[in-house]
XYZ file of C-alpha atoms in Angstrom:
465
model
C -67.389 11.168 27.302
C -65.238 13.349 25.946
C -62.440 11.267 26.307
C -64.313 7.924 24.727
C -65.440 10.021 21.806
C -61.602 10.523 21.293
C -60.512 7.366 21.476
C -63.177 6.446 18.908
C -62.737 9.133 16.771
C -58.829 9.769 16.623
C -57.039 7.245 14.073
C -54.624 4.680 15.616
C -50.972 4.621 15.031
C -49.026 2.434 13.113
C -45.320 1.938 13.893
C -43.005 0.879 10.822
C -39.549 -0.609 11.687
C -36.327 -1.323 9.666
C -32.892 -2.085 10.528
C -29.731 -1.370 8.865
C -26.720 -3.471 8.965
C -23.321 -1.446 9.138
C -20.246 -3.348 7.910
C -16.879 -3.402 6.329
C -17.221 -6.093 3.651
C -16.121 -3.666 0.875
C -12.666 -1.368 1.412
C -12.457 1.072 -1.388
C -8.832 2.407 -2.251
C -7.574 5.568 -0.891
C -8.021 8.601 -3.280
C -4.410 8.879 -3.578
C -1.431 9.371 -5.970
C 0.030 6.528 -4.417
C -0.661 2.755 -5.790
C -2.320 0.516 -3.959
C -2.979 2.516 -0.922
C -5.864 0.345 0.993
C -7.594 1.902 3.900
C -6.634 -1.189 6.728
C -9.459 -3.897 7.581
C -10.205 -3.156 11.266
C -13.786 -3.459 12.926
C -16.375 -0.542 13.032
C -16.191 1.828 15.980
C -19.009 3.341 17.744
C -18.460 7.032 16.467
C -18.601 5.449 12.892
C -22.050 3.640 13.705
C -23.087 7.038 15.208
C -22.038 8.924 12.108
C -24.337 6.737 10.225
C -27.108 7.093 12.181
C -26.972 11.202 11.790
C -26.283 10.472 8.081
C -29.489 8.649 8.292
C -31.980 11.435 9.457
C -30.106 14.065 7.529
C -32.116 17.170 7.017
C -31.941 17.009 3.028
C -33.125 13.351 3.413
C -35.872 14.425 5.609
C -36.648 17.420 3.207
C -36.891 15.036 0.231
C -39.054 12.454 1.698
C -41.473 14.728 2.703
C -41.636 16.450 -0.615
C -41.550 12.872 -2.016
C -44.269 11.283 -0.123
C -46.262 14.562 0.336
C -46.270 14.370 4.140
C -47.019 18.316 4.141
C -50.045 17.771 2.465
C -53.786 17.522 4.528
C -54.959 14.524 3.134
C -58.037 13.880 5.356
C -60.245 16.928 4.803
C -62.372 16.115 8.529
C -59.020 16.014 10.247
C -57.943 18.180 13.014
C -55.367 19.512 10.701
C -57.105 20.207 7.578
C -59.910 22.060 9.886
C -57.379 24.629 11.519
C -55.681 25.182 7.572
C -59.259 25.937 6.971
C -59.510 28.347 9.720
C -56.345 30.041 8.920
C -56.999 30.359 5.338
C -60.175 32.134 5.735
C -58.503 34.290 8.373
C -55.395 34.520 5.548
C -53.245 33.519 7.705
C -52.451 29.726 5.901
C -48.455 28.794 5.518
C -47.054 28.835 2.265
C -45.513 25.587 1.071
C -42.328 25.937 2.145
C -43.468 26.365 5.982
C -45.565 23.412 5.623
C -42.274 21.451 4.401
C -40.288 22.426 7.205
C -43.358 21.806 9.469
C -43.703 18.617 8.049
C -40.157 18.019 8.340
C -39.895 18.928 12.165
C -42.722 16.352 12.571
C -41.264 13.661 10.945
C -37.973 13.731 13.003
C -40.244 13.908 15.900
C -42.019 10.646 14.822
C -38.887 9.370 13.474
C -36.533 7.252 15.678
C -33.263 6.116 14.799
C -31.274 4.455 17.713
C -28.146 1.863 17.071
C -28.682 -1.228 18.360
C -26.120 -1.947 21.443
C -23.008 -4.187 20.941
C -23.999 -4.736 17.350
C -23.730 -3.202 13.741
C -27.411 -2.870 13.517
C -29.132 0.691 13.250
C -32.440 0.134 14.461
C -35.468 2.781 12.799
C -38.947 3.126 13.815
C -41.340 5.389 12.089
C -45.028 6.003 13.870
C -48.256 7.568 11.360
C -51.638 7.309 11.344
C -51.537 5.362 7.610
C -49.312 2.305 7.709
C -49.109 2.525 3.775
C -47.679 5.986 4.567
C -45.459 4.893 7.489
C -43.767 2.027 5.070
C -43.003 4.412 2.068
C -41.917 6.847 4.099
C -38.971 4.809 5.789
C -38.466 3.034 2.248
C -37.795 6.243 0.784
C -35.444 7.356 3.679
C -33.734 3.846 2.959
C -32.843 4.627 -0.433
C -32.196 8.078 -0.233
C -29.525 7.181 2.715
C -27.626 3.998 0.503
C -27.514 6.846 -1.928
C -25.900 9.465 0.219
C -23.544 6.830 2.020
C -21.765 6.480 -1.577
C -22.032 9.642 -2.323
C -20.497 11.032 1.188
C -17.985 7.745 1.387
C -16.237 8.252 -2.209
C -15.690 11.545 -3.705
C -17.519 11.856 -7.344
C -15.863 12.694 -10.241
C -12.733 10.327 -9.339
C -13.146 8.272 -12.649
C -13.365 11.197 -15.002
C -9.981 12.804 -12.819
C -8.190 9.714 -12.925
C -9.239 9.358 -16.805
C -7.657 12.760 -17.285
C -4.387 12.012 -15.416
C -4.091 8.920 -17.238
C -4.356 10.426 -20.987
C -1.975 13.340 -20.216
C 0.715 11.403 -18.954
C -0.099 8.741 -21.679
C 0.551 11.789 -24.096
C 3.849 12.709 -22.417
C 4.780 8.981 -22.323
C 4.587 9.265 -26.009
C 6.521 12.219 -26.287
C 9.675 11.171 -24.112
C 9.691 7.802 -26.229
C 9.747 9.735 -29.613
C 12.466 11.952 -28.253
C 14.237 9.045 -27.044
C 13.914 7.388 -30.394
C 14.998 10.301 -32.107
C 18.037 10.735 -29.901
C 18.996 6.942 -30.858
C 18.556 7.564 -34.930
C 20.684 10.499 -34.453
C 23.549 8.977 -32.367
C 23.376 5.397 -33.306
C 23.104 4.625 -29.823
C 20.770 2.169 -28.752
C 21.906 1.806 -24.924
C 24.702 4.349 -23.752
C 25.030 3.053 -20.244
C 25.263 -0.455 -21.692
C 27.902 0.332 -24.673
C 29.671 2.724 -22.209
C 30.559 -0.254 -19.514
C 31.636 -2.240 -22.856
C 33.823 0.452 -24.055
C 35.520 1.180 -20.423
C 35.936 -2.563 -20.205
C 37.802 -2.565 -23.705
C 39.607 0.590 -22.618
C 40.558 -1.704 -19.503
C 41.537 -4.167 -21.492
C 43.317 -2.486 -24.004
C 45.050 -0.407 -21.464
C 46.113 -3.750 -19.638
C 47.382 -5.459 -23.134
C 49.215 -1.904 -23.936
C 51.167 -1.781 -20.137
C 52.022 -5.566 -20.794
C 53.043 -4.706 -24.717
C 55.337 -2.138 -23.618
C 56.703 -4.393 -20.807
C 57.489 -7.111 -23.227
C 59.138 -4.433 -25.423
C 61.663 -3.542 -22.375
C 61.887 -7.133 -22.036
C 63.028 -7.380 -25.428
C 65.243 -4.705 -25.400
C 67.173 -6.176 -22.449
C 67.341 -9.601 -24.430
C 68.273 -8.308 -27.772
C 71.312 -6.246 -25.396
C 72.238 -9.539 -23.440
C 72.339 -11.350 -26.514
C 75.048 -8.739 -28.176
C 76.979 -9.077 -25.038
C 76.759 -13.169 -25.029
C 77.564 -12.862 -28.899
C 81.011 -11.025 -28.597
C 82.130 -13.399 -25.893
C 81.744 -16.732 -27.795
C 83.619 -17.723 -31.317
C 81.498 -18.288 -34.218
C 83.228 -21.849 -34.828
C 84.671 -24.590 -32.439
C 87.186 -27.321 -33.264
C 85.438 -30.479 -33.660
C 88.468 -32.781 -34.698
C 92.393 -32.612 -34.947
C 94.362 -35.667 -36.899
C 98.375 -35.857 -37.274
C 99.564 -38.230 -40.197
C 102.267 -38.271 -42.902
C 101.661 -37.589 -46.363
C 102.010 -40.407 -48.345
C 101.265 -38.871 -51.723
C 104.189 -36.321 -51.146
C 106.501 -38.713 -49.733
C 105.950 -41.582 -52.788
C 106.454 -38.554 -55.499
C 109.578 -37.175 -53.645
C 111.096 -41.001 -53.533
C 110.097 -41.480 -56.626
C 111.843 -38.435 -57.777
C 114.782 -39.178 -56.120
C 114.986 -42.411 -57.446
C 114.838 -40.658 -61.257
C 117.652 -38.594 -59.642
C 119.662 -41.457 -58.880
C 119.066 -43.288 -61.824
C 119.843 -40.240 -64.128
C 123.204 -39.718 -61.993
C 123.937 -43.448 -62.424
C 123.659 -42.787 -66.326
C 125.395 -39.260 -66.205
C 128.111 -41.211 -64.080
C 128.830 -43.577 -66.657
C 129.372 -40.890 -69.560
C 130.797 -38.084 -67.347
C 133.064 -37.317 -64.737
C 131.724 -36.202 -61.538
C 132.858 -32.907 -61.550
C 130.719 -32.462 -65.219
C 128.206 -29.621 -64.362
C 125.343 -31.329 -65.289
C 126.509 -34.738 -62.387
C 126.660 -32.084 -60.262
C 122.936 -30.595 -60.970
C 122.033 -34.061 -60.346
C 123.492 -34.744 -57.305
C 122.221 -31.026 -56.144
C 118.764 -32.042 -57.236
C 119.444 -35.293 -55.400
C 120.659 -33.688 -51.983
C 117.372 -31.550 -52.339
C 115.001 -34.342 -52.949
C 116.347 -36.383 -49.440
C 116.303 -33.149 -47.461
C 112.524 -32.669 -49.047
C 112.090 -36.173 -47.357
C 113.800 -35.602 -44.151
C 111.477 -32.874 -43.825
C 108.400 -34.656 -44.650
C 109.445 -37.088 -42.292
C 110.162 -34.146 -39.559
C 106.853 -32.497 -40.252
C 103.660 -34.753 -40.502
C 100.516 -33.658 -41.644
C 98.060 -32.056 -39.540
C 94.403 -32.081 -40.157
C 91.941 -29.590 -37.936
C 88.415 -30.048 -39.071
C 85.867 -26.905 -37.328
C 82.029 -26.531 -37.141
C 79.598 -23.372 -36.488
C 79.407 -23.407 -32.630
C 75.765 -24.109 -31.759
C 75.843 -21.581 -28.660
C 77.197 -18.860 -31.188
C 74.063 -20.099 -33.909
C 71.238 -19.992 -30.685
C 72.335 -16.908 -29.797
C 72.254 -15.124 -33.231
C 68.888 -17.085 -33.695
C 67.755 -15.708 -30.587
C 68.537 -12.223 -31.401
C 67.130 -12.522 -34.550
C 64.002 -13.617 -33.458
C 64.197 -10.849 -30.473
C 64.651 -8.020 -33.255
C 61.520 -9.682 -35.111
C 59.659 -9.547 -32.115
C 60.453 -6.331 -30.984
C 59.766 -4.534 -34.319
C 56.086 -6.608 -33.951
C 55.856 -5.436 -30.247
C 56.705 -1.661 -31.460
C 54.163 -1.487 -34.351
C 51.184 -3.604 -31.981
C 52.013 -0.901 -29.179
C 51.804 2.235 -31.563
C 48.468 0.680 -32.903
C 47.165 0.010 -29.588
C 48.126 3.198 -28.010
C 45.805 4.953 -30.724
C 43.089 2.731 -30.138
C 43.604 3.234 -26.788
C 43.134 7.054 -27.414
C 39.627 6.233 -29.650
C 38.314 4.181 -26.927
C 38.767 6.752 -24.483
C 36.902 9.477 -26.558
C 34.662 7.207 -27.429
C 33.706 6.592 -23.819
C 33.762 10.190 -22.969
C 31.333 10.393 -25.489
C 29.164 7.805 -24.392
C 29.165 9.236 -21.226
C 27.616 12.572 -22.360
C 25.238 10.397 -24.240
C 24.480 8.286 -21.721
C 23.262 11.553 -19.346
C 21.053 12.618 -21.997
C 19.496 9.181 -22.552
C 19.469 8.400 -18.712
C 17.166 12.037 -18.467
C 15.237 10.924 -21.655
C 14.589 7.290 -19.776
C 13.621 8.487 -16.919
C 11.136 10.434 -17.809
C 9.521 8.172 -20.237
C 9.556 5.651 -17.006
C 8.276 8.020 -14.576
C 5.112 8.773 -17.157
C 4.890 5.227 -17.693
C 4.985 4.667 -13.767
C 2.272 7.616 -13.657
C 0.424 6.338 -16.718
C -0.133 2.637 -15.499
C -0.871 4.492 -11.694
C -3.652 6.789 -12.841
C -5.428 3.737 -15.621
C -4.919 1.373 -12.275
C -6.544 3.967 -10.476
C -9.205 4.625 -13.194
C -10.065 1.095 -13.027
C -10.687 1.116 -9.204
C -12.640 4.199 -9.306
C -14.971 2.583 -12.419
C -15.270 -0.685 -10.232
C -16.295 1.566 -7.146
C -18.783 3.288 -9.487
C -20.369 0.035 -10.535
C -20.361 -0.985 -7.174
C -22.264 2.332 -6.329
C -24.894 1.975 -9.276
C -25.703 -1.446 -7.760
C -25.594 -0.199 -4.281
C -22.893 -2.856 -3.095
C -21.667 -0.574 -0.037
C -20.748 -1.215 3.159
C -24.398 -0.767 4.600
C -27.405 -2.906 3.509
C -31.273 -3.336 4.664
C -31.053 -5.789 6.843
C -34.904 -5.448 7.648
C -37.126 -3.593 4.859
C -40.027 -1.842 6.177
C -43.352 -3.300 5.739
C -46.827 -2.085 6.341
C -47.817 -2.977 9.735
C -51.171 -4.998 9.935
C -52.037 -3.616 13.438
C -52.096 -0.352 15.027
C -49.547 0.617 18.197
C -50.686 0.459 21.784
C -53.374 -0.921 23.713
C -56.177 -2.602 21.961
C -59.536 -0.287 21.752
C -61.467 -2.494 24.655
C -58.764 -1.809 27.300
C -58.172 1.740 25.943
C -62.352 2.227 26.360
C -61.817 0.595 29.993
C -59.004 2.377 30.791
C -60.701 5.594 29.419
C -63.884 5.026 31.848
C -61.841 4.117 34.880
C -59.385 7.714 34.417
C -62.108 9.903 33.464
C -64.378 8.345 36.686
C -61.174 8.918 38.915
C -60.589 12.267 37.361
C -64.387 13.271 37.692
C -64.474 12.378 41.313
C -61.313 13.857 41.838
C -62.476 17.353 40.518
C -65.984 17.061 42.554
C -64.082 16.445 45.509
C -61.554 19.487 44.762
C -64.180 21.900 44.026
C -65.953 20.926 47.231
C -63.010 21.763 48.802
C -62.352 24.855 47.468
C -65.919 25.932 47.689
C -66.074 28.627 51.133
C -69.803 28.528 51.331
C -71.597 26.615 54.220
C -74.350 24.075 53.475
C -75.477 22.488 56.680
C -75.761 23.737 60.294
C -72.760 21.717 61.912
C -70.697 23.891 59.011
C -71.630 27.269 60.852
C -71.388 25.868 64.341
C -67.931 24.270 63.547
C -66.139 26.790 61.772
C -67.530 29.902 62.871
C -68.082 28.412 66.844
C -71.332 30.003 67.381
C -74.529 28.661 68.397
C -77.050 28.249 65.397
C -80.396 30.251 66.335
C -82.463 29.534 62.974
C -81.769 28.196 59.469
C -84.193 29.308 56.642
C -83.829 26.620 53.688
C -82.669 27.843 50.283
C -85.811 26.915 47.719
C -83.644 28.664 44.531
C -85.895 31.788 44.663
């Protein structure tokens, strides 16, 4: 009867079930100062699933569930727990709220089962309670707390604010570096020291090559002038172009005409005077001189010789003049290029010094820019991760939510009653046989004769008096 009453009085137990799927669909970037550091995609390991199991049944989640769902409170005043609590209260031994919460947490751990499903990423959670609504509420509360805790422990909090602070810091440093670079460019008038230095060095190389070529041309021109001078001394300035020999007709005609006049004059004088007359003798002398002159003229003909400037000598003089003019130009050019080369070399040295300062500023600005872009991108990644966490888009999901069970767990009441009758009957029979076996008294004459091995003389019945 006690077993039957216990089956009928004790409330039934309801079991609520929930399943959680653990996956790796969302891969969060690793919190690092390196860019694009992403955890490698791989399959879940059994240890990771086990970690999620322990995370689900963490003590703080259980305590919050007990407090939120009121599991530490006794809601049925006629239950054994309520009567026990009233009895302890009457004796002044009733536990306080913290103790009752702790006891409820232990009971929750006892009734809660979190088991990974073999060869899968599923975690099966079951919870037994006398109230189906309370059982479903407890698992729903635990599932929500687990999602929040999963997001909290798998990604550190405050990363978005940290990356925002770092991005702002490097943004300010970048602005300062750019301002310093602009001031340097304004002070020096140099936009790109490295580029201008390369251009200047190229010009230095070109000017140095041109200067060497000019100096070589100067040496070559001097040698050319010296060779032309030597050649000029060995070549005459004029050359005979034509030689012509002939009599002088005009002279012969004049001489013959003079001779004829003298002979006529002599003839006239001889008609008047004797040959010894001085005037005649004078004429005779003139005639002799005229004849001698004619003979001399005939013996010595007229020689005409034509000369002209020597083209070789003229070419030498022309080339020498050109070489001397070229030498003056080349020497002037060499002097100017030497000065320009010195200026370019000084400029290259100054640009080299400026390029060191400018490179340092550019390097600092580039480093600040890279850091700013890195932390800006990290901040955006952290913001996206925060948004995903707020919407509970994480690597775990409630695959099967907790629902209120319609029927209790275990066997039906009729079968329980039948089994209770069978079990209590067998137990009663067993207790009867056991008590009979353990009872040392004699009940029949055959027991006395059997155990004492003595003859029975008389037996007095026990009538209860």
